[in-house]
Short mmCIF file of C-alpha atoms in Angstrom, two decimals:
data_model
loop_
_atom_site.label_atom_id
_atom_site.label_comp_id
_atom_site.label_asym_id
_atom_site.label_seq_id
_atom_site.Cartn_x
_atom_site.Cartn_y
_atom_site.Cartn_z
CA THR A 1453 -81.80 -15.29 -38.86
CA ASP A 1454 -80.15 -17.00 -35.90
CA PRO A 1455 -78.37 -20.11 -37.27
CA VAL A 1456 -78.97 -22.18 -34.12
CA THR A 1457 -82.71 -21.51 -34.41
CA ILE A 1458 -82.79 -22.39 -38.12
CA GLU A 1459 -80.92 -25.66 -37.54
CA LYS A 1460 -83.28 -26.53 -34.68
CA ILE A 1461 -86.32 -25.99 -36.92
CA GLU A 1462 -84.76 -27.98 -39.74
CA LYS A 1463 -84.14 -30.97 -37.47
CA SER A 1464 -87.68 -30.83 -36.03
CA ILE A 1465 -89.63 -31.15 -39.30
CA PRO A 1466 -89.96 -33.80 -42.04
CA LEU A 1467 -88.66 -31.68 -44.92
CA ALA A 1468 -90.27 -33.68 -47.72
CA GLN A 1469 -93.74 -33.42 -46.10
CA THR A 1470 -93.53 -29.76 -44.98
CA LEU A 1471 -95.29 -26.86 -46.70
CA PHE A 1472 -93.30 -23.61 -46.54
CA ILE A 1473 -95.17 -20.30 -46.81
CA VAL A 1474 -92.93 -17.56 -48.19
CA ALA A 1475 -94.65 -14.27 -47.28
CA SER A 1476 -93.32 -10.87 -48.35
CA LYS A 1477 -95.37 -7.91 -49.52
CA SER A 1478 -92.53 -6.39 -51.53
CA GLY A 1479 -91.09 -9.74 -52.55
CA THR A 1480 -87.65 -8.42 -51.61
CA THR A 1481 -87.62 -8.73 -47.79
CA ALA A 1482 -84.21 -10.16 -46.93
CA GLU A 1483 -85.12 -12.60 -44.16
CA PRO A 1484 -87.94 -14.63 -45.77
CA LEU A 1485 -86.00 -14.81 -49.05
CA ALA A 1486 -82.94 -16.14 -47.23
CA PHE A 1487 -85.11 -18.73 -45.44
CA LYS A 1488 -86.75 -19.65 -48.76
CA ASP A 1489 -83.42 -20.17 -50.49
CA TYR A 1490 -82.09 -22.26 -47.61
CA PHE A 1491 -85.07 -24.61 -47.27
CA TYR A 1492 -85.72 -24.82 -51.01
CA GLU A 1493 -82.16 -26.12 -51.43
CA LYS A 1494 -82.73 -28.67 -48.63
CA VAL A 1495 -85.99 -29.91 -50.16
CA ARG A 1496 -84.49 -29.99 -53.67
CA ASN A 1497 -81.76 -32.32 -52.37
CA ILE A 1498 -84.57 -34.74 -51.48
CA LYS A 1499 -87.17 -34.19 -54.22
CA GLY A 1500 -85.18 -32.72 -57.08
CA ASP A 1501 -87.23 -30.68 -59.57
CA LYS A 1502 -90.41 -31.33 -57.57
CA ALA A 1503 -89.17 -29.25 -54.61
CA GLY A 1504 -91.44 -26.34 -55.59
CA GLU A 1505 -94.59 -28.27 -54.67
CA ASN A 1506 -93.57 -27.83 -51.01
CA PHE A 1507 -93.74 -24.04 -51.30
CA VAL A 1508 -96.40 -21.36 -51.65
CA ALA A 1509 -95.86 -17.61 -51.89
CA ILE A 1510 -97.91 -14.70 -50.59
CA THR A 1511 -96.89 -11.39 -52.13
CA ASP A 1512 -98.08 -8.38 -54.13
CA PRO A 1513 -98.48 -8.65 -57.92
CA LYS A 1514 -95.38 -8.33 -60.11
CA THR A 1515 -92.83 -8.60 -57.30
CA PRO A 1516 -89.50 -10.44 -57.70
CA LEU A 1517 -90.92 -13.20 -55.49
CA VAL A 1518 -93.61 -13.89 -58.10
CA ALA A 1519 -90.94 -14.49 -60.75
CA GLN A 1520 -88.91 -16.71 -58.41
CA ALA A 1521 -91.97 -18.73 -57.40
CA GLU A 1522 -92.93 -19.29 -61.02
CA GLN A 1523 -89.39 -20.27 -61.98
CA GLN A 1524 -89.09 -22.69 -59.05
CA GLY A 1525 -92.51 -24.24 -59.60
CA PHE A 1526 -94.26 -23.22 -56.39
CA ARG A 1527 -97.51 -25.04 -55.65
CA ARG A 1528 -99.46 -21.78 -55.42
CA ILE A 1529 -98.90 -18.02 -55.57
CA PHE A 1530 -101.37 -15.88 -53.62
CA LEU A 1531 -101.39 -12.34 -55.01
CA ASN A 1532 -102.45 -9.89 -52.33
CA ALA A 1533 -104.05 -6.51 -52.99
CA SER A 1534 -101.11 -4.11 -53.36
CA ASP A 1535 -102.82 -1.22 -51.53
CA ILE A 1536 -102.77 -3.10 -48.20
CA GLY A 1537 -99.82 -2.19 -45.97
CA GLY A 1538 -97.94 -5.07 -44.40
CA ARG A 1539 -98.96 -4.45 -40.79
CA TYR A 1540 -102.60 -3.93 -41.85
CA SER A 1541 -102.76 -7.27 -43.69
CA ALA A 1542 -103.98 -9.69 -41.02
CA LEU A 1543 -107.38 -9.97 -42.76
CA SER A 1544 -105.84 -10.46 -46.21
CA TYR A 1545 -104.05 -13.49 -47.70
CA PHE A 1546 -101.09 -12.87 -45.36
CA GLY A 1547 -103.17 -13.80 -42.32
CA LEU A 1548 -105.94 -15.86 -43.86
CA VAL A 1549 -103.88 -18.42 -45.81
CA PRO A 1550 -102.04 -19.64 -42.68
CA ALA A 1551 -105.33 -19.53 -40.75
CA ALA A 1552 -107.06 -21.72 -43.34
CA LEU A 1553 -104.15 -24.19 -43.30
CA MET A 1554 -104.51 -24.39 -39.50
CA GLY A 1555 -108.14 -25.45 -39.94
CA ILE A 1556 -109.60 -22.18 -38.68
CA ASP A 1557 -113.02 -21.15 -40.00
CA VAL A 1558 -111.90 -18.16 -42.07
CA ARG A 1559 -115.51 -17.19 -42.86
CA GLU A 1560 -116.26 -16.71 -39.16
CA ILE A 1561 -113.08 -14.66 -38.66
CA LEU A 1562 -114.18 -12.38 -41.52
CA ARG A 1563 -117.78 -12.25 -40.31
CA ARG A 1564 -116.61 -10.91 -36.93
CA ALA A 1565 -114.33 -8.42 -38.70
CA LEU A 1566 -117.23 -7.18 -40.82
CA GLN A 1567 -119.24 -6.51 -37.68
CA SER A 1568 -116.51 -4.09 -36.64
CA VAL A 1569 -116.36 -2.59 -40.14
CA HIS A 1570 -120.11 -1.93 -40.14
CA SER A 1571 -119.94 -0.31 -36.71
CA CYS A 1572 -117.44 2.21 -38.11
CA ILE A 1573 -119.61 3.28 -41.05
CA GLY A 1574 -120.84 6.83 -40.44
CA ASN A 1575 -124.36 8.25 -40.70
CA VAL A 1576 -126.13 5.16 -39.38
CA PRO A 1577 -129.33 6.36 -37.60
CA GLY A 1578 -129.38 5.58 -33.88
CA GLN A 1579 -125.83 4.25 -33.85
CA ASN A 1580 -123.50 5.08 -30.98
CA ASP A 1581 -119.90 6.08 -31.58
CA PRO A 1582 -117.98 3.06 -32.96
CA PRO A 1583 -115.87 1.21 -30.35
CA ALA A 1584 -112.85 1.42 -32.68
CA LEU A 1585 -113.21 5.21 -32.85
CA ILE A 1586 -113.49 5.48 -29.07
CA LEU A 1587 -110.43 3.24 -28.60
CA GLY A 1588 -108.36 5.28 -31.07
CA ALA A 1589 -109.45 8.56 -29.51
CA ALA A 1590 -108.50 7.26 -26.06
CA LEU A 1591 -105.08 6.09 -27.26
CA GLY A 1592 -104.32 9.42 -28.92
CA ALA A 1593 -105.71 11.61 -26.14
CA MET A 1594 -103.86 9.69 -23.43
CA ALA A 1595 -100.60 10.00 -25.38
CA LEU A 1596 -101.08 13.77 -25.53
CA GLN A 1597 -101.35 13.66 -21.72
CA LYS A 1598 -97.99 11.79 -21.57
CA HIS A 1599 -99.63 8.39 -20.97
CA ASN A 1600 -98.00 6.99 -24.11
CA LYS A 1601 -96.81 3.61 -22.78
CA ILE A 1602 -99.64 1.41 -24.09
CA THR A 1603 -99.27 -1.57 -21.77
CA LEU A 1604 -100.96 -4.66 -23.20
CA ILE A 1605 -102.39 -7.22 -20.78
CA VAL A 1606 -103.62 -10.24 -22.72
CA ASP A 1607 -105.35 -13.35 -21.37
CA LYS A 1608 -103.48 -16.55 -22.18
CA PRO A 1609 -105.72 -17.81 -25.04
CA ALA A 1610 -104.56 -14.87 -27.20
CA ILE A 1611 -101.18 -14.09 -25.64
CA ALA A 1612 -99.45 -13.83 -29.04
CA LEU A 1613 -101.80 -11.00 -30.05
CA GLY A 1614 -99.51 -8.68 -28.09
CA LEU A 1615 -96.71 -9.14 -30.65
CA TRP A 1616 -99.04 -8.27 -33.53
CA LEU A 1617 -100.33 -5.19 -31.71
CA GLU A 1618 -96.77 -4.19 -30.89
CA GLN A 1619 -95.85 -3.98 -34.57
CA LEU A 1620 -99.10 -2.32 -35.61
CA ILE A 1621 -98.87 0.42 -32.96
CA ALA A 1622 -95.12 1.04 -32.98
CA GLU A 1623 -94.55 1.07 -36.72
CA SER A 1624 -97.69 3.10 -37.42
CA THR A 1625 -97.24 5.86 -34.83
CA GLY A 1626 -93.52 5.96 -33.97
CA LYS A 1627 -92.31 8.77 -36.22
CA GLU A 1628 -91.62 12.51 -36.37
CA GLY A 1629 -90.51 12.50 -32.73
CA THR A 1630 -93.82 11.22 -31.36
CA GLY A 1631 -95.67 7.94 -31.03
CA LEU A 1632 -97.40 5.36 -28.90
CA ILE A 1633 -94.97 2.98 -27.20
CA PRO A 1634 -96.50 -0.52 -26.94
CA ILE A 1635 -95.38 -2.53 -23.91
CA SER A 1636 -96.03 -6.19 -24.69
CA ASP A 1637 -95.43 -9.22 -22.47
CA GLU A 1638 -93.94 -7.20 -19.60
CA PRO A 1639 -94.53 -9.20 -16.38
CA LEU A 1640 -97.31 -7.59 -14.35
CA GLY A 1641 -96.16 -5.96 -11.14
CA ASP A 1642 -97.49 -4.29 -8.05
CA PRO A 1643 -99.18 -0.93 -8.76
CA SER A 1644 -96.26 0.79 -7.00
CA ALA A 1645 -93.90 -0.42 -9.75
CA TYR A 1646 -95.39 1.86 -12.41
CA GLY A 1647 -94.82 5.50 -13.23
CA ALA A 1648 -97.36 8.05 -14.44
CA ASP A 1649 -96.84 7.33 -18.14
CA ARG A 1650 -98.94 4.17 -18.55
CA PHE A 1651 -102.21 3.43 -20.31
CA PHE A 1652 -103.26 -0.18 -19.74
CA VAL A 1653 -105.32 -2.17 -22.24
CA TYR A 1654 -106.72 -5.48 -20.95
CA LEU A 1655 -107.80 -7.97 -23.63
CA ASN A 1656 -110.06 -10.29 -21.69
CA PHE A 1657 -111.45 -13.74 -22.56
CA PRO A 1658 -114.10 -14.18 -19.84
CA GLU A 1659 -115.13 -17.67 -20.97
CA GLU A 1660 -111.66 -19.07 -21.70
CA ALA A 1661 -109.46 -17.64 -18.94
CA LYS A 1662 -110.94 -19.23 -15.83
CA ASP A 1663 -107.89 -21.16 -14.56
CA ASN A 1664 -105.69 -20.03 -11.67
CA GLU A 1665 -103.41 -18.09 -14.00
CA GLY A 1666 -106.39 -16.24 -15.45
CA GLU A 1667 -107.73 -15.41 -12.00
CA SER A 1668 -104.33 -14.13 -10.87
CA LEU A 1669 -104.16 -11.88 -13.94
CA LYS A 1670 -107.65 -10.57 -13.24
CA ASN A 1671 -106.68 -9.78 -9.62
CA SER A 1672 -103.62 -7.85 -10.84
CA VAL A 1673 -105.80 -5.88 -13.24
CA THR A 1674 -108.21 -5.03 -10.41
CA ALA A 1675 -105.31 -3.83 -8.24
CA LEU A 1676 -104.10 -1.52 -11.02
CA GLN A 1677 -107.60 -0.10 -11.49
CA GLU A 1678 -108.03 0.50 -7.76
CA ALA A 1679 -104.66 2.29 -7.72
CA GLY A 1680 -106.02 4.74 -10.29
CA GLN A 1681 -104.05 3.60 -13.33
CA PRO A 1682 -105.93 4.45 -16.58
CA MET A 1683 -107.24 1.30 -18.24
CA VAL A 1684 -109.62 0.09 -20.91
CA THR A 1685 -110.94 -3.48 -21.01
CA LEU A 1686 -111.82 -5.20 -24.30
CA LYS A 1687 -113.87 -8.36 -23.84
CA MET A 1688 -113.80 -11.19 -26.39
CA ARG A 1689 -116.45 -13.88 -26.47
CA ASP A 1690 -114.09 -16.45 -27.98
CA ARG A 1691 -111.03 -16.63 -30.23
CA TYR A 1692 -113.00 -15.81 -33.38
CA ASP A 1693 -113.44 -12.32 -31.97
CA LEU A 1694 -109.81 -11.85 -33.02
CA GLY A 1695 -111.26 -11.00 -36.44
CA ARG A 1696 -113.09 -8.08 -34.84
CA GLU A 1697 -110.00 -7.05 -32.88
CA PHE A 1698 -107.80 -7.03 -35.99
CA PHE A 1699 -109.98 -4.46 -37.71
CA GLN A 1700 -110.80 -2.53 -34.54
CA TRP A 1701 -107.12 -2.01 -33.72
CA GLU A 1702 -106.19 -1.11 -37.29
CA PHE A 1703 -108.92 1.56 -37.32
CA ALA A 1704 -108.05 2.76 -33.82
CA THR A 1705 -104.37 3.07 -34.69
CA ALA A 1706 -105.19 5.28 -37.68
CA VAL A 1707 -107.40 7.45 -35.46
CA ALA A 1708 -104.66 7.77 -32.83
CA GLY A 1709 -102.17 8.71 -35.55
CA SER A 1710 -104.49 11.46 -36.73
CA ILE A 1711 -104.71 12.86 -33.20
CA LEU A 1712 -100.90 12.80 -32.93
CA GLY A 1713 -100.63 14.57 -36.28
CA ILE A 1714 -98.74 11.82 -38.13
CA ASN A 1715 -99.40 9.49 -41.07
CA ALA A 1716 -100.09 6.02 -39.66
CA PHE A 1717 -99.49 4.37 -43.04
CA ASP A 1718 -95.80 4.99 -43.67
CA GLN A 1719 -92.60 3.80 -41.97
CA PRO A 1720 -89.80 6.19 -42.99
CA ASN A 1721 -87.11 4.83 -40.66
CA VAL A 1722 -87.46 1.08 -41.28
CA GLN A 1723 -85.37 1.24 -44.44
CA GLU A 1724 -82.37 2.80 -42.68
CA SER A 1725 -81.34 -0.36 -40.82
CA LYS A 1726 -81.90 -2.44 -43.97
CA ASP A 1727 -79.65 -0.13 -45.98
CA ASN A 1728 -76.95 -0.25 -43.30
CA THR A 1729 -77.07 -4.06 -43.24
CA ASP A 1730 -76.79 -4.23 -47.04
CA LYS A 1731 -73.85 -1.82 -46.96
CA LEU A 1732 -72.00 -3.88 -44.38
CA LEU A 1733 -72.57 -7.12 -46.29
CA SER A 1734 -71.74 -5.70 -49.72
CA GLU A 1735 -68.45 -4.16 -48.60
CA LYS A 1736 -66.76 -6.61 -46.27
CA PRO A 1737 -68.75 -9.01 -44.07
CA GLU A 1738 -66.12 -8.71 -41.33
CA LEU A 1739 -67.23 -5.10 -40.88
CA ALA A 1740 -70.34 -6.52 -39.26
CA SER A 1741 -68.24 -7.06 -36.13
CA PRO A 1742 -67.81 -3.95 -33.96
CA LYS A 1743 -64.44 -2.52 -33.02
CA LYS A 1744 -62.62 -3.10 -29.73
CA PRO A 1745 -64.92 -3.13 -26.65
CA SER A 1746 -64.68 -0.25 -24.21
CA LEU A 1747 -64.69 -2.70 -21.27
CA THR A 1748 -64.46 -6.45 -20.70
CA GLU A 1749 -65.36 -8.30 -17.53
CA GLY A 1750 -65.60 -12.06 -17.26
CA ALA A 1751 -67.33 -13.35 -20.38
CA LEU A 1752 -68.90 -9.97 -21.15
CA ALA A 1753 -67.68 -7.31 -23.56
CA PHE A 1754 -69.25 -3.83 -23.30
CA TYR A 1755 -69.44 -1.27 -26.11
CA SER A 1756 -70.33 2.20 -24.86
CA ALA A 1757 -69.38 5.87 -25.06
CA LEU A 1758 -69.52 5.92 -21.25
CA SER A 1759 -66.30 5.39 -19.29
CA ALA A 1760 -66.21 3.02 -16.33
CA SER A 1761 -63.82 0.58 -14.65
CA THR A 1762 -66.32 -2.23 -13.95
CA GLY A 1763 -69.38 -3.66 -15.65
CA ALA A 1764 -71.64 -2.79 -12.71
CA GLU A 1765 -70.38 0.80 -12.75
CA LEU A 1766 -70.98 1.07 -16.50
CA LEU A 1767 -74.51 -0.31 -16.17
CA SER A 1768 -75.20 2.08 -13.29
CA LEU A 1769 -73.97 5.06 -15.34
CA PHE A 1770 -76.12 3.96 -18.26
CA LEU A 1771 -79.25 3.53 -16.14
CA LYS A 1772 -78.69 6.86 -14.36
CA GLN A 1773 -79.73 8.45 -17.65
CA VAL A 1774 -83.33 7.24 -17.12
CA GLU A 1775 -85.74 10.15 -16.77
CA PRO A 1776 -89.48 9.99 -15.91
CA GLY A 1777 -91.31 8.87 -19.04
CA ASP A 1778 -88.33 6.98 -20.51
CA TYR A 1779 -88.36 3.29 -21.44
CA LEU A 1780 -85.70 0.59 -21.60
CA ALA A 1781 -85.56 -1.64 -24.70
CA LEU A 1782 -83.70 -4.96 -24.68
CA LEU A 1783 -82.66 -5.79 -28.25
CA ALA A 1784 -81.73 -9.48 -28.16
CA PHE A 1785 -79.96 -10.85 -31.22
CA LEU A 1786 -80.12 -14.25 -29.56
CA PRO A 1787 -81.91 -17.57 -30.10
CA GLU A 1788 -85.23 -17.90 -28.30
CA SER A 1789 -85.30 -20.49 -25.55
CA PRO A 1790 -87.25 -20.81 -22.28
CA LEU A 1791 -84.13 -20.14 -20.17
CA ILE A 1792 -82.99 -17.11 -22.20
CA TYR A 1793 -86.53 -15.72 -22.15
CA LYS A 1794 -86.79 -16.21 -18.37
CA ILE A 1795 -83.54 -14.32 -17.67
CA LEU A 1796 -84.46 -11.47 -20.04
CA GLN A 1797 -87.87 -11.15 -18.40
CA THR A 1798 -86.19 -11.06 -14.99
CA LEU A 1799 -83.91 -8.24 -16.17
CA ARG A 1800 -86.95 -6.29 -17.38
CA THR A 1801 -88.76 -6.74 -14.09
CA GLU A 1802 -85.78 -5.66 -12.00
CA VAL A 1803 -85.33 -2.44 -14.00
CA ARG A 1804 -89.06 -1.68 -13.99
CA ASP A 1805 -89.47 -2.26 -10.25
CA ARG A 1806 -86.41 -0.18 -9.29
CA LEU A 1807 -86.76 2.72 -11.73
CA LYS A 1808 -90.54 2.68 -12.51
CA CYS A 1809 -89.41 2.59 -16.13
CA ALA A 1810 -91.40 0.79 -18.84
CA THR A 1811 -89.51 -2.00 -20.59
CA THR A 1812 -89.70 -3.78 -23.94
CA LEU A 1813 -88.08 -6.95 -25.24
CA GLY A 1814 -87.47 -7.54 -28.94
CA TYR A 1815 -85.66 -10.40 -30.61
CA GLY A 1816 -83.47 -9.43 -33.55
CA PRO A 1817 -83.92 -9.13 -36.41
CA ARG A 1818 -87.71 -9.47 -35.93
CA PHE A 1819 -88.05 -6.19 -34.04
CA LEU A 1820 -86.43 -4.33 -36.96
CA HIS A 1821 -89.73 -4.80 -38.83
CA SER A 1822 -91.77 -3.84 -35.77
CA THR A 1823 -90.63 -1.58 -32.95
CA GLY A 1824 -87.50 -0.64 -34.93
CA GLN A 1825 -89.42 2.21 -36.58
CA LEU A 1826 -90.39 3.60 -33.17
CA HIS A 1827 -86.83 3.33 -31.84
CA LYS A 1828 -85.48 5.72 -34.48
CA GLY A 1829 -88.48 7.82 -35.47
CA GLY A 1830 -90.38 8.05 -32.18
CA PRO A 1831 -89.64 10.22 -29.15
CA ASN A 1832 -86.05 10.15 -27.89
CA THR A 1833 -87.10 8.54 -24.62
CA GLY A 1834 -85.61 5.10 -25.13
CA LEU A 1835 -82.49 3.52 -23.66
CA PHE A 1836 -81.34 0.60 -25.77
CA ILE A 1837 -79.32 -2.41 -24.59
CA GLN A 1838 -78.32 -4.58 -27.53
CA LEU A 1839 -77.38 -8.16 -26.64
CA THR A 1840 -75.28 -10.32 -28.97
CA ALA A 1841 -73.31 -13.54 -28.59
CA ASP A 1842 -71.01 -15.90 -30.44
CA ASP A 1843 -72.80 -18.40 -32.67
CA LEU A 1844 -72.32 -22.00 -31.50
CA SER A 1845 -72.63 -23.06 -35.14
CA ASP A 1846 -73.20 -21.37 -38.47
CA ILE A 1847 -74.76 -22.23 -41.82
CA SER A 1848 -74.37 -20.88 -45.32
CA ILE A 1849 -77.12 -19.20 -47.32
CA PRO A 1850 -77.38 -20.58 -50.89
CA GLY A 1851 -76.40 -18.02 -53.50
CA ARG A 1852 -74.82 -15.63 -51.00
CA ALA A 1853 -71.24 -14.97 -49.97
CA TYR A 1854 -72.10 -14.85 -46.28
CA THR A 1855 -73.64 -17.07 -43.61
CA PHE A 1856 -76.76 -16.66 -41.48
CA GLY A 1857 -74.49 -15.77 -38.55
CA THR A 1858 -72.79 -13.01 -40.53
CA PHE A 1859 -76.20 -11.81 -41.72
CA LYS A 1860 -77.51 -11.59 -38.15
CA HIS A 1861 -74.46 -9.73 -36.84
CA ALA A 1862 -74.61 -7.29 -39.76
CA GLN A 1863 -78.24 -6.60 -38.88
CA ALA A 1864 -77.28 -5.96 -35.26
CA GLN A 1865 -74.38 -3.67 -36.17
CA GLY A 1866 -76.43 -1.86 -38.82
CA ASP A 1867 -79.23 -1.19 -36.36
CA LEU A 1868 -76.82 0.07 -33.70
CA GLU A 1869 -75.29 2.53 -36.16
CA VAL A 1870 -78.72 3.94 -37.05
CA LEU A 1871 -79.58 4.34 -33.36
CA HIS A 1872 -76.34 6.30 -32.92
CA LYS A 1873 -77.19 8.42 -35.95
CA HIS A 1874 -80.46 9.44 -34.30
CA GLY A 1875 -78.76 10.30 -31.01
CA ARG A 1876 -80.22 7.41 -29.04
CA ARG A 1877 -78.69 6.20 -25.76
CA THR A 1878 -77.20 2.77 -26.44
CA LEU A 1879 -75.16 0.06 -24.78
CA ARG A 1880 -74.08 -3.09 -26.56
CA ILE A 1881 -73.18 -6.14 -24.49
CA HIS A 1882 -71.61 -9.20 -26.10
CA LEU A 1883 -72.29 -12.31 -24.03
CA GLY A 1884 -69.48 -14.47 -25.38
CA HIS A 1885 -69.65 -18.15 -26.24
CA SER A 1886 -72.15 -19.31 -23.58
CA ILE A 1887 -75.31 -17.22 -23.76
CA GLU A 1888 -76.79 -18.58 -20.54
CA ASN A 1889 -73.59 -17.98 -18.55
CA GLY A 1890 -73.21 -14.51 -20.05
CA LEU A 1891 -76.79 -13.60 -19.17
CA THR A 1892 -76.33 -14.90 -15.63
CA GLU A 1893 -73.24 -12.69 -15.25
CA LEU A 1894 -75.20 -9.75 -16.65
CA GLU A 1895 -78.05 -10.33 -14.21
CA THR A 1896 -75.60 -10.26 -11.29
CA LEU A 1897 -74.02 -7.02 -12.52
CA MET A 1898 -77.45 -5.50 -13.12
CA ASN A 1899 -78.44 -6.19 -9.51
CA PHE A 1900 -75.30 -4.41 -8.28
CA ALA A 1901 -75.93 -1.49 -10.66
CA LEU A 1902 -79.56 -1.04 -9.60
CA ARG A 1903 -78.68 -1.14 -5.92
CA ALA A 1904 -76.13 1.64 -6.52
CA LEU A 1905 -78.76 3.99 -7.99
#
């Protein structure tokens, strides 16, 4: 919901020739509906009553989105089976419609998935234990032995798979004070940088990852194995094996949930942040802004229950709370850009290398529908640094009394309040008007703080 990101997308596409896919299982999810309303209005300004032919919907039967799509004349409405949970829907219309539009052979994706399905059918004479069952048993058993940081190493051809696995694992298992903690896209380090809480999963494309980057990754994996870190390697023949991996991981996640004694098919804490956001927006949008900061230094404003006289001291006090088995989560309500990503990854690496603490990075509000469930419902082993900034520009949302910027800040504030409610250790840092300069200042202070530990 970052307004700078939305404006950037809008300027990069020919609106009249763009097909927009509005995907929401419930048909009420706030973000896609806000995007739909914004871009529908833009296309209608160009095409008038024919704007609907630029839109398709994917949703469950009889949802509010169905009625809206019919009223606005959408080109097509894909009604998904209502008994499929959102994070288990990669092999349904939610995943397959975009795949087909990309020119992917959907039949081959499904054929590979069915191979995994058939391997999981019981009572087949002469059949070994299904790979998905073994994977799920390993995930659950390792978590019971305190190796619950499932660290995903993915070869470049399928690098984005880590984000999908992150949601599947975190939202399915992070509840009732337990859970698997997926670590996605954390830069690989020397074996000495890791604690005793990791379980590595290497998703390997032997035929497609033969460049220098692939070889370097393979060497790092070998070093971790030789150092005795627990690891499982999943080999994929080509990208169509993603169909197999989708089902295999869905099955394995359910198995791991059973071992942990939780229901992998609900998400009781996701709604809390949504409700808080709605409350903030329905009362007074200005409430989305937090109260006076506890400390300001340079461009940075810090919001914390800890008391300190400098930013470095405050960061040091916050990081001193890290115990073995904890993890640090960066919650970035910021636009995505190569420079911002590079600095955030550097911050993760510095903390991991100094404290042997697993790290995660989530962009808001996306992580609210993913790792957000784990943050509140999982084990209280997370330290959360929320990063916000001033919006360089802002845009209105048609039919609403607030802007995308207000919406985003309400989501950030609502999430922070729920973390506090669950007794989580939090620190909010507002970066000011220049995100890059603010992050550079933060990196300098973080270096001082880590050296003081």
